[in-house]
PDB file of N, CA, C, O and CB in Angstrom:
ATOM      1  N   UNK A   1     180.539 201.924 145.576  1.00  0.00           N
ATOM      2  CA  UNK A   1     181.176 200.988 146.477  1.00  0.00           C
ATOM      3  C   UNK A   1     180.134 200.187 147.244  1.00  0.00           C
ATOM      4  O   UNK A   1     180.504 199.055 147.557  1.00  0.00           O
ATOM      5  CB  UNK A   1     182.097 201.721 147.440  1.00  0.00           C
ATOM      6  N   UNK A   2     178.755 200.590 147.653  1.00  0.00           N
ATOM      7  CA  UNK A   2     177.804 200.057 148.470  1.00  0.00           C
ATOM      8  C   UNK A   2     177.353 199.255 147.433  1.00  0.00           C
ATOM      9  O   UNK A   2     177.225 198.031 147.479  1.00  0.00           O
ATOM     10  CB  UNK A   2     176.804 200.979 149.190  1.00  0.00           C
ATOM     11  N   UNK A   3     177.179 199.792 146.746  1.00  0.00           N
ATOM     12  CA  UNK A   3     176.610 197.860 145.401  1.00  0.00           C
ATOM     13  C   UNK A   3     177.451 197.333 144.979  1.00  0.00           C
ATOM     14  O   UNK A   3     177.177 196.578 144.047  1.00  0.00           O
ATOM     15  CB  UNK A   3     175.771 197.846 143.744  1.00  0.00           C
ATOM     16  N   UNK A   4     178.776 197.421 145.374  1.00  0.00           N
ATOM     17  CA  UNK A   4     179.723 196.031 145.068  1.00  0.00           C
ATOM     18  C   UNK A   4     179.777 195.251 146.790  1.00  0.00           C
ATOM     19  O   UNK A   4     180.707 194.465 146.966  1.00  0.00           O
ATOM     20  CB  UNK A   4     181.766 196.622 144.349  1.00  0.00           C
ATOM     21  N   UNK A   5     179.018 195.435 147.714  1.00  0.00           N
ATOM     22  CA  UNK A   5     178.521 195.214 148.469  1.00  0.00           C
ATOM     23  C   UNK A   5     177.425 194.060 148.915  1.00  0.00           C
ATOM     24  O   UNK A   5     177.442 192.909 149.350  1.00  0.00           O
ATOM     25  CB  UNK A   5     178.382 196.065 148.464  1.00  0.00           C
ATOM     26  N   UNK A   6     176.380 195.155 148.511  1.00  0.00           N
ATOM     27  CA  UNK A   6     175.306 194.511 148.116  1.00  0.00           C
ATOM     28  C   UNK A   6     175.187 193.521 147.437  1.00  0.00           C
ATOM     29  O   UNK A   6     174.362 192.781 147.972  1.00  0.00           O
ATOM     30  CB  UNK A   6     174.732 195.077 147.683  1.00  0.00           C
ATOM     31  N   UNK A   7     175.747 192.927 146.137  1.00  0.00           N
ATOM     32  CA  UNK A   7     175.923 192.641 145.496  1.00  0.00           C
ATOM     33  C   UNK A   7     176.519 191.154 145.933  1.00  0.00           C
ATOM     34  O   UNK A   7     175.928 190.090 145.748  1.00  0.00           O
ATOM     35  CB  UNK A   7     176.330 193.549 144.948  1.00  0.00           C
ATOM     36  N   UNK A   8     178.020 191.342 146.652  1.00  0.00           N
ATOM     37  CA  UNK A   8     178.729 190.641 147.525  1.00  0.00           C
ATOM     38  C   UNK A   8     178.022 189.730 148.517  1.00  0.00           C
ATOM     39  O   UNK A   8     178.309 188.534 148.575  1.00  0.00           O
ATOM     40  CB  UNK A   8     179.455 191.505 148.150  1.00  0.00           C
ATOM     41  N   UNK A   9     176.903 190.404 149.466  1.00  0.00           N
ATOM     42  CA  UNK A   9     176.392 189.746 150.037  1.00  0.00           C
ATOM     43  C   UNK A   9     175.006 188.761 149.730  1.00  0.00           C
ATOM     44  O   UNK A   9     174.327 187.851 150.206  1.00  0.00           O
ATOM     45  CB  UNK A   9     176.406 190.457 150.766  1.00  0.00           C
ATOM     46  N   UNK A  10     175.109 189.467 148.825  1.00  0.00           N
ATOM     47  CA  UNK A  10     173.283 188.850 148.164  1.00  0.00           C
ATOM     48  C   UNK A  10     174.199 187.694 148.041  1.00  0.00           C
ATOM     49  O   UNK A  10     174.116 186.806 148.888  1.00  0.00           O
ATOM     50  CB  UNK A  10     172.151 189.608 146.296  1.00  0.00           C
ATOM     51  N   UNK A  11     175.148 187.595 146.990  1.00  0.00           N
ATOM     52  CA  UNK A  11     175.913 185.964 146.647  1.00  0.00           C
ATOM     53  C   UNK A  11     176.507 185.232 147.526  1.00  0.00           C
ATOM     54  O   UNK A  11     176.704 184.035 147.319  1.00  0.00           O
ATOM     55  CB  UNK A  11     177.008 185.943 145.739  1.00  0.00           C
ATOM     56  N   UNK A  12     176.938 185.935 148.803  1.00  0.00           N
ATOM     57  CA  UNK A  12     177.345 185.350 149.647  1.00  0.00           C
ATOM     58  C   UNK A  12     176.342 184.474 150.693  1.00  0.00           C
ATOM     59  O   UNK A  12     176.626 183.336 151.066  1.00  0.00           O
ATOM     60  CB  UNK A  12     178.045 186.233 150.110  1.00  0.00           C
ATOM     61  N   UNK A  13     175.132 185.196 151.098  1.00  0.00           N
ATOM     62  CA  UNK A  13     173.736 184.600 151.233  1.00  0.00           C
ATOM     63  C   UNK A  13     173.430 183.596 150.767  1.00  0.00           C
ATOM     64  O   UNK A  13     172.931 182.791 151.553  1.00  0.00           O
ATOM     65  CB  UNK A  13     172.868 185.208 150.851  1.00  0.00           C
ATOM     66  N   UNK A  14     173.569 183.194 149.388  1.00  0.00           N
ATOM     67  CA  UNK A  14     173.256 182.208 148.899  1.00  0.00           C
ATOM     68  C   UNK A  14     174.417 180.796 148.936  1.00  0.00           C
ATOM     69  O   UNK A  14     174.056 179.622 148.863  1.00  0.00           O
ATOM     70  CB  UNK A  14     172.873 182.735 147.676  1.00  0.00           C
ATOM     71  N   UNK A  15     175.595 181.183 149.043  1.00  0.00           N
ATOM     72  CA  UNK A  15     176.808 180.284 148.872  1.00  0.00           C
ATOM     73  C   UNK A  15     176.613 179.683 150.309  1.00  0.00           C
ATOM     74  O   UNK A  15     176.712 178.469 150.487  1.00  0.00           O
ATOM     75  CB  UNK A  15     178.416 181.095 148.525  1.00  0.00           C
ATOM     76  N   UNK A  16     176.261 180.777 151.587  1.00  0.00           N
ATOM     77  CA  UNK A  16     176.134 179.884 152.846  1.00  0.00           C
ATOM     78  C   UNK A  16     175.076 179.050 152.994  1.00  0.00           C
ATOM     79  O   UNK A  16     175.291 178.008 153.613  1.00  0.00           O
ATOM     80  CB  UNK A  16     176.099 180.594 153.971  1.00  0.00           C
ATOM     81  N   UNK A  17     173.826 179.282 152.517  1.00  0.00           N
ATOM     82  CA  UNK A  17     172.797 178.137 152.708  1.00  0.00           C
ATOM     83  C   UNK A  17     172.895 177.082 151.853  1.00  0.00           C
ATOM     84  O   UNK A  17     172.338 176.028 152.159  1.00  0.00           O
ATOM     85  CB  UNK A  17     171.470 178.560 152.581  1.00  0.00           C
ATOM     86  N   UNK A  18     173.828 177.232 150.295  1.00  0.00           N
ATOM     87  CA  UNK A  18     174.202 176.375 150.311  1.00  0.00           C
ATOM     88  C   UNK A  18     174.752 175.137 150.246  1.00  0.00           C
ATOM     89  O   UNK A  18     174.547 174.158 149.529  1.00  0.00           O
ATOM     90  CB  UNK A  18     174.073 176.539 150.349  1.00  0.00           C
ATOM     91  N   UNK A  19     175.684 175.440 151.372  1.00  0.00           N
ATOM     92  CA  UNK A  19     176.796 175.254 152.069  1.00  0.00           C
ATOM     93  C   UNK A  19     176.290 173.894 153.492  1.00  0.00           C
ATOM     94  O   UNK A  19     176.583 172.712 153.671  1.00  0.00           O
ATOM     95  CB  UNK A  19     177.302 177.010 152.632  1.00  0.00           C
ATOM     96  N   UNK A  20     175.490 174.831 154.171  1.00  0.00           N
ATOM     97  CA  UNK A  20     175.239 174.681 155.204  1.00  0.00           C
ATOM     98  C   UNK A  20     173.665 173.388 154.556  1.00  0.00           C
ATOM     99  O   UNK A  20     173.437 172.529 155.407  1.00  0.00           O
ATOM    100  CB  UNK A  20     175.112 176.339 156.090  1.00  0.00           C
ATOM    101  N   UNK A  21     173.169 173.330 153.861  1.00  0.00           N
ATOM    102  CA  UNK A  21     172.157 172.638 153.055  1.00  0.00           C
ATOM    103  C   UNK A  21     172.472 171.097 152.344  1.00  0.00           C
ATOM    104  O   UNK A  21     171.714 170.151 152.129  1.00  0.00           O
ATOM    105  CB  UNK A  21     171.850 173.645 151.946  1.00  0.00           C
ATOM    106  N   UNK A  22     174.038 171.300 152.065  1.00  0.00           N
ATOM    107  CA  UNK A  22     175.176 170.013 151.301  1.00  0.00           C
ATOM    108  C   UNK A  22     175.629 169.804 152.667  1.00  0.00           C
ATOM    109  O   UNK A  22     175.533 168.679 153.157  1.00  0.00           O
ATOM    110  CB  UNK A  22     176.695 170.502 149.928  1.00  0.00           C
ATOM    111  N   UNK A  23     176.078 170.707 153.287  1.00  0.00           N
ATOM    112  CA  UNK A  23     176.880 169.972 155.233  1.00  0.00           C
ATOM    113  C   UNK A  23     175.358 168.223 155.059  1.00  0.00           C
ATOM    114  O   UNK A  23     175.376 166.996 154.966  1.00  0.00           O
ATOM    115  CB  UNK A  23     176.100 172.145 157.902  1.00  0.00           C
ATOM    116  N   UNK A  24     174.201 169.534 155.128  1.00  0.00           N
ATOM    117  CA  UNK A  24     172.995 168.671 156.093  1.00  0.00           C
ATOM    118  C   UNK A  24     173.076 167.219 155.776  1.00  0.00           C
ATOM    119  O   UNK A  24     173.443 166.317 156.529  1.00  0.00           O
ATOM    120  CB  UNK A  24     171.292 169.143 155.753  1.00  0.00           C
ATOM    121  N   UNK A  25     172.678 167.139 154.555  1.00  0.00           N
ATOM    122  CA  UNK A  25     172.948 165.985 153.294  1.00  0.00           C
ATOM    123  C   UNK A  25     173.948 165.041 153.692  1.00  0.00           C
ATOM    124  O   UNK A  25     173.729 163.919 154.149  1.00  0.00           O
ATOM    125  CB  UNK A  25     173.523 166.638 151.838  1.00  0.00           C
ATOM    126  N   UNK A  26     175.303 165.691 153.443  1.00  0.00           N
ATOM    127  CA  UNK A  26     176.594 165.091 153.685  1.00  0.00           C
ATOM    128  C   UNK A  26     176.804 164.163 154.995  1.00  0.00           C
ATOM    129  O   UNK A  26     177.421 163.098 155.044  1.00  0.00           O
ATOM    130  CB  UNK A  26     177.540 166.207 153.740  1.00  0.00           C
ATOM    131  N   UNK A  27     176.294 164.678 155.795  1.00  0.00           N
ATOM    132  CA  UNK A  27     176.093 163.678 157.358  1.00  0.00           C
ATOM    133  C   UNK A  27     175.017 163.235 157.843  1.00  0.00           C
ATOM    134  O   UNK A  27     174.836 162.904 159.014  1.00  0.00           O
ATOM    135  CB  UNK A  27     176.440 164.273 158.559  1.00  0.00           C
ATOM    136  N   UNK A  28     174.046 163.200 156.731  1.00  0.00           N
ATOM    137  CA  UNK A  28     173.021 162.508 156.864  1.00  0.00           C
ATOM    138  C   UNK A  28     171.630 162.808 157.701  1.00  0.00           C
ATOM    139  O   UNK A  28     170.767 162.000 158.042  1.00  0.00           O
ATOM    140  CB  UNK A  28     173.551 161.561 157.227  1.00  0.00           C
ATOM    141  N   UNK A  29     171.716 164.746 158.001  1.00  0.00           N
ATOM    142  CA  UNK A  29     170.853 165.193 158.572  1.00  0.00           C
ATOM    143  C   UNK A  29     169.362 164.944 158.440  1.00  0.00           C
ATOM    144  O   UNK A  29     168.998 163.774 158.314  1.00  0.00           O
ATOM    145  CB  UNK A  29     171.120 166.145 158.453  1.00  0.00           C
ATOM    146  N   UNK A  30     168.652 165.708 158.452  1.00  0.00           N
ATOM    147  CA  UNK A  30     167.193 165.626 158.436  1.00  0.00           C
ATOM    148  C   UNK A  30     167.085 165.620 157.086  1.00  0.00           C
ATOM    149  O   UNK A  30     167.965 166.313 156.574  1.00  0.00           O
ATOM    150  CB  UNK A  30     166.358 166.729 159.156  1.00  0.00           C
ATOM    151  N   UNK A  31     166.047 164.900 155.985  1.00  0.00           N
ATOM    152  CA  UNK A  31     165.578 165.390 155.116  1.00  0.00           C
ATOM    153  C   UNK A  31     164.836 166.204 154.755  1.00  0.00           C
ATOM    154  O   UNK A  31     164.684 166.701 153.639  1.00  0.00           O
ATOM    155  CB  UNK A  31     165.405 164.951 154.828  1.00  0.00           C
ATOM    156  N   UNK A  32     164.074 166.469 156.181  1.00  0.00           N
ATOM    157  CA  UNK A  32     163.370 168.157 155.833  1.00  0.00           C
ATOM    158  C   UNK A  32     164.007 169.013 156.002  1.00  0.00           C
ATOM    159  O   UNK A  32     163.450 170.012 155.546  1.00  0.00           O
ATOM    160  CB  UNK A  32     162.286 168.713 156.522  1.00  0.00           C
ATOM    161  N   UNK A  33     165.344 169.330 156.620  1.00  0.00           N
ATOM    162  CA  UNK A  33     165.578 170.650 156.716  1.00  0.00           C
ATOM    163  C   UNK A  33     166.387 170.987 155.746  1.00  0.00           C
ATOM    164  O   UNK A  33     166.793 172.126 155.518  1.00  0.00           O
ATOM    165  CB  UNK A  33     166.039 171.039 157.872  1.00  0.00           C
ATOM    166  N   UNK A  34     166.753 169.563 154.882  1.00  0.00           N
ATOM    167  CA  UNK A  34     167.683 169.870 153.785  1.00  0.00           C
ATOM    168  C   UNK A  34     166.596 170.356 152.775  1.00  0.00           C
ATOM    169  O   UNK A  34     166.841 171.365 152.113  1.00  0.00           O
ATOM    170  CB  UNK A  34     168.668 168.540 153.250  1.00  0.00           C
ATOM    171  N   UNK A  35     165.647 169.831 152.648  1.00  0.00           N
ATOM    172  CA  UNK A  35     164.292 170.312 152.230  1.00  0.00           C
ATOM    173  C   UNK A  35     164.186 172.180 152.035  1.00  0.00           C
ATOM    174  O   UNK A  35     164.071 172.930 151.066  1.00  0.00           O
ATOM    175  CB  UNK A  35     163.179 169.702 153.542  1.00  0.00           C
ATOM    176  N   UNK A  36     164.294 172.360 153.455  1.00  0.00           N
ATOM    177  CA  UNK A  36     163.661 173.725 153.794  1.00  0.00           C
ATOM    178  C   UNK A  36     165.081 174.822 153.215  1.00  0.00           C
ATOM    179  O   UNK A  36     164.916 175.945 152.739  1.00  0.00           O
ATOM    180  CB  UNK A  36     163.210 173.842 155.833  1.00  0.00           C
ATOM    181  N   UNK A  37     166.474 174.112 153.421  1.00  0.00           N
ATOM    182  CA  UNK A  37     167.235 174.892 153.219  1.00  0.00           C
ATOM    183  C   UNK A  37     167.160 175.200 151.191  1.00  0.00           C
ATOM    184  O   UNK A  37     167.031 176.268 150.593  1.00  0.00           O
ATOM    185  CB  UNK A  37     168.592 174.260 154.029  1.00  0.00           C
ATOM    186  N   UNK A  38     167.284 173.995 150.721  1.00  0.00           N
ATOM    187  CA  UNK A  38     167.644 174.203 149.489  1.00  0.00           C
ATOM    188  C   UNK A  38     166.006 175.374 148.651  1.00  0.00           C
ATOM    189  O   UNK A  38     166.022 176.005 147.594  1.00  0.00           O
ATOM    190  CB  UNK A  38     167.995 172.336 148.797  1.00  0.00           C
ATOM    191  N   UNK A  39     165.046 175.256 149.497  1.00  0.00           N
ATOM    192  CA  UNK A  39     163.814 176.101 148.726  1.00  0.00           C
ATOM    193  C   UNK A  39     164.731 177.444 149.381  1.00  0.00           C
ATOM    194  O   UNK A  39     165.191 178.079 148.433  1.00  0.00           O
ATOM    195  CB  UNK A  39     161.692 175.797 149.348  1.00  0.00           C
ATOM    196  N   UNK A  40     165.053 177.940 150.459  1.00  0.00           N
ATOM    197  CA  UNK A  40     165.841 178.920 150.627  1.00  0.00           C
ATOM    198  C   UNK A  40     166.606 179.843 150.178  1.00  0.00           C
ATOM    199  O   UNK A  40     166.501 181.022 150.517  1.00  0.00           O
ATOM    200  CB  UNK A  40     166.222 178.697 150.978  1.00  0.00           C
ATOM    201  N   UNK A  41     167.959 179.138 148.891  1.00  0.00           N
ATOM    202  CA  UNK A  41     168.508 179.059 148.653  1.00  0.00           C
ATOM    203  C   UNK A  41     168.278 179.313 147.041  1.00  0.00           C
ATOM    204  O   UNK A  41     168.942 179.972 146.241  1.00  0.00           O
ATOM    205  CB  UNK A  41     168.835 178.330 149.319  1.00  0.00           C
ATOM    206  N   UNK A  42     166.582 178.211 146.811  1.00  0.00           N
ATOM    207  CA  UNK A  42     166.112 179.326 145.390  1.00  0.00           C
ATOM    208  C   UNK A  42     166.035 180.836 145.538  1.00  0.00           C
ATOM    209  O   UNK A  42     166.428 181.792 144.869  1.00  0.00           O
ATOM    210  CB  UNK A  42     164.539 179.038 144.866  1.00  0.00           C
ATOM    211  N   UNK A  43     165.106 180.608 147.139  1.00  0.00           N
ATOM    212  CA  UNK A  43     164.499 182.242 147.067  1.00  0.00           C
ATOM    213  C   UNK A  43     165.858 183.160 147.122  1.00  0.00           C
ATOM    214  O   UNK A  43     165.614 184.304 146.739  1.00  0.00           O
ATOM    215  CB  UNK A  43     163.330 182.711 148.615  1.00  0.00           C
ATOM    216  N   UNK A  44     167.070 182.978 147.456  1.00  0.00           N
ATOM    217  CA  UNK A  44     168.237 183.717 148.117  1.00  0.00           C
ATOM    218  C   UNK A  44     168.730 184.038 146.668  1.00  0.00           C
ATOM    219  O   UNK A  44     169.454 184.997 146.401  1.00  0.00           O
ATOM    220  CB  UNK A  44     169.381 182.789 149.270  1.00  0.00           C
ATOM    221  N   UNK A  45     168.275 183.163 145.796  1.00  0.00           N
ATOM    222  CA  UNK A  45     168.902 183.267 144.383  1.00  0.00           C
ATOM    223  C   UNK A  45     168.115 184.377 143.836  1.00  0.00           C
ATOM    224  O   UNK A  45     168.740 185.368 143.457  1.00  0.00           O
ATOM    225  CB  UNK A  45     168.802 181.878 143.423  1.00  0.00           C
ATOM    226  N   UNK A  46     166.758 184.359 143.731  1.00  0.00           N
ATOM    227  CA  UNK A  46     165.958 185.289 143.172  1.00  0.00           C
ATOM    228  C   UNK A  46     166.254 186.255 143.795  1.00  0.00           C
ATOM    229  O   UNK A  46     166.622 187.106 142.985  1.00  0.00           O
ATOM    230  CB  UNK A  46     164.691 185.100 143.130  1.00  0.00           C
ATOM    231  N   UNK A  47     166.315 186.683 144.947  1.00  0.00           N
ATOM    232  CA  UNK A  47     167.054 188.333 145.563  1.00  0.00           C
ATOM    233  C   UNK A  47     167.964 188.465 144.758  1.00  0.00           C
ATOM    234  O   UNK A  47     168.017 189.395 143.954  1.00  0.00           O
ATOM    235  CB  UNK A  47     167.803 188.526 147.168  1.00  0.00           C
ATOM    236  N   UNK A  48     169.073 187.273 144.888  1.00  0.00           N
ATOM    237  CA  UNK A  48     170.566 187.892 144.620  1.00  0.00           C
ATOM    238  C   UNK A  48     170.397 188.766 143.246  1.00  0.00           C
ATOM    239  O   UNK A  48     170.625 189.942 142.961  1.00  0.00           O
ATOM    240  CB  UNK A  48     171.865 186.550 144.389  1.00  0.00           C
ATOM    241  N   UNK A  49     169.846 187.544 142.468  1.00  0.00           N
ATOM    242  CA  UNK A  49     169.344 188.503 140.223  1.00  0.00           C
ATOM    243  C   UNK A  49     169.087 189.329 140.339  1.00  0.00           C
ATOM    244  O   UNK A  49     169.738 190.222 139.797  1.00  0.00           O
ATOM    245  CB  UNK A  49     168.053 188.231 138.984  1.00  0.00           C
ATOM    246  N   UNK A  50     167.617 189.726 141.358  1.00  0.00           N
ATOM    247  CA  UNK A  50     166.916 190.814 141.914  1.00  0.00           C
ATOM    248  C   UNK A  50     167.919 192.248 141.973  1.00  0.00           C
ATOM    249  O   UNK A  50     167.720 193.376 141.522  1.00  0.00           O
ATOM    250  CB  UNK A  50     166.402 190.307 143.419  1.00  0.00           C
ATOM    251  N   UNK A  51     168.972 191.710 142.670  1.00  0.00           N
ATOM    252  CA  UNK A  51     169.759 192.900 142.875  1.00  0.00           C
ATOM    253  C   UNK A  51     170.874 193.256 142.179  1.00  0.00           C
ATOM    254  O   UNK A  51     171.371 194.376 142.057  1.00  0.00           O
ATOM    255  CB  UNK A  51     170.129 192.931 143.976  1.00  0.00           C
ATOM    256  N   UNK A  52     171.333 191.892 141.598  1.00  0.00           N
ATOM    257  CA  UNK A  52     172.618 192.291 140.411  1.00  0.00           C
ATOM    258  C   UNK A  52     171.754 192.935 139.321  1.00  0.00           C
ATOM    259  O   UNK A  52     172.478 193.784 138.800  1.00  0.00           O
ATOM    260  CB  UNK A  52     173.625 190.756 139.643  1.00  0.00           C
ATOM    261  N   UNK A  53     170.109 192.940 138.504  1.00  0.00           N
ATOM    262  CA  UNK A  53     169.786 193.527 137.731  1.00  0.00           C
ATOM    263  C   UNK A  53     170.005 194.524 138.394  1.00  0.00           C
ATOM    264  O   UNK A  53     170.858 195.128 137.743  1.00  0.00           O
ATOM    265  CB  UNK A  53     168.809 193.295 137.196  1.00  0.00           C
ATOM    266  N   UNK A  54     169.695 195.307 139.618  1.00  0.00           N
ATOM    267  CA  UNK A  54     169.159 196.290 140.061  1.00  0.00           C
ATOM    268  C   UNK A  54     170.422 197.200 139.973  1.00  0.00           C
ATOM    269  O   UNK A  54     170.366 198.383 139.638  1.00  0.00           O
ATOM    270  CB  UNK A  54     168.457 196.057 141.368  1.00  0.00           C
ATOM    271  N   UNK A  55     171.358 196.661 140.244  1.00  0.00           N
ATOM    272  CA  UNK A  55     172.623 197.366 140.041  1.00  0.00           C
ATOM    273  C   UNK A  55     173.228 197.737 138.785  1.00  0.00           C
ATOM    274  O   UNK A  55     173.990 198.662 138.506  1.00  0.00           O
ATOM    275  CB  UNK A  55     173.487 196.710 140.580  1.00  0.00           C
ATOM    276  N   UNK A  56     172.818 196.985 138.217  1.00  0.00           N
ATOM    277  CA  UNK A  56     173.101 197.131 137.084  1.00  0.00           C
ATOM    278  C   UNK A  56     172.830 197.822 136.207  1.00  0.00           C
ATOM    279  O   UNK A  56     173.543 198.112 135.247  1.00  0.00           O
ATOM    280  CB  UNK A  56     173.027 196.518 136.778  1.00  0.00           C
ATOM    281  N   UNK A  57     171.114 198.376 136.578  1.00  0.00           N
ATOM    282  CA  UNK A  57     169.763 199.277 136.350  1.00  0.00           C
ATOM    283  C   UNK A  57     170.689 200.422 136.638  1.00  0.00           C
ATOM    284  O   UNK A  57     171.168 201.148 135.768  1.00  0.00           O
ATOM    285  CB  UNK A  57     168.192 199.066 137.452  1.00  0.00           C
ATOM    286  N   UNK A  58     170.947 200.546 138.180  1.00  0.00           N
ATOM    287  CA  UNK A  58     171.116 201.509 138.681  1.00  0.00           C
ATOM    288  C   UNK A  58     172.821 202.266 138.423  1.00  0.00           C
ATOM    289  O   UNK A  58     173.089 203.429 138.725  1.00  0.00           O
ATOM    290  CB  UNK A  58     170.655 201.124 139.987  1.00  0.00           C
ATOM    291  N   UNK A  59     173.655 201.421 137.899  1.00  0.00           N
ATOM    292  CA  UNK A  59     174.827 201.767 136.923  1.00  0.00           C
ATOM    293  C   UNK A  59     174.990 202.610 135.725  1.00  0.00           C
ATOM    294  O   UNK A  59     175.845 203.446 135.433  1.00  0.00           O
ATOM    295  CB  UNK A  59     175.165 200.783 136.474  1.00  0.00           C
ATOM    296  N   UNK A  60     173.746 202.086 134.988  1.00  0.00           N
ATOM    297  CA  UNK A  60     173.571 202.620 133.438  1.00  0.00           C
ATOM    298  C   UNK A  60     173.142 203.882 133.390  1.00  0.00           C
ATOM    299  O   UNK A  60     173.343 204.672 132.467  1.00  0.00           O
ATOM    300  CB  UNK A  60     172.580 201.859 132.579  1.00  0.00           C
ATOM    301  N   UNK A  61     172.251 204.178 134.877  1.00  0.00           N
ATOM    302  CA  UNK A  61     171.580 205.251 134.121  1.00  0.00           C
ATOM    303  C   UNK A  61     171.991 206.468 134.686  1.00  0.00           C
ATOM    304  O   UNK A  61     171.569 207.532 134.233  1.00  0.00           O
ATOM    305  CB  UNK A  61     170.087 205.162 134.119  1.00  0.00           C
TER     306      UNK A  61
END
């Protein structure tokens, strides 16, 4: 139940930045912070894989 969790939030992490990264854009915020959010949002991605392999690791065996 804790890695359908985990799991949950790693993707959810990533859906809010972005979220909050397209807001910035959309109303014409800063271009750096739309900048700073979307490199974010890679790294939030690489956790998230990070941890759906990991679960997935940690399922099988």
């Amino acid at each position: 139940m804790s890695s359908n969790l985990l799991v949950f939030a790693a993707c959810a992490a990533v859906a809010v930045i972005l979220l909050f990264g397209l807001a910035n854009m959309m109303r014409g915020g800063s271009a750096n912070l739309s900048q700073k959010l979307m490199r974010l949002r890679v790294l939030l991605q690489f956790v998230a894989i990070l941890v759906i392999m990991g679960v997935v690791w940690w399922r099988s065996a």
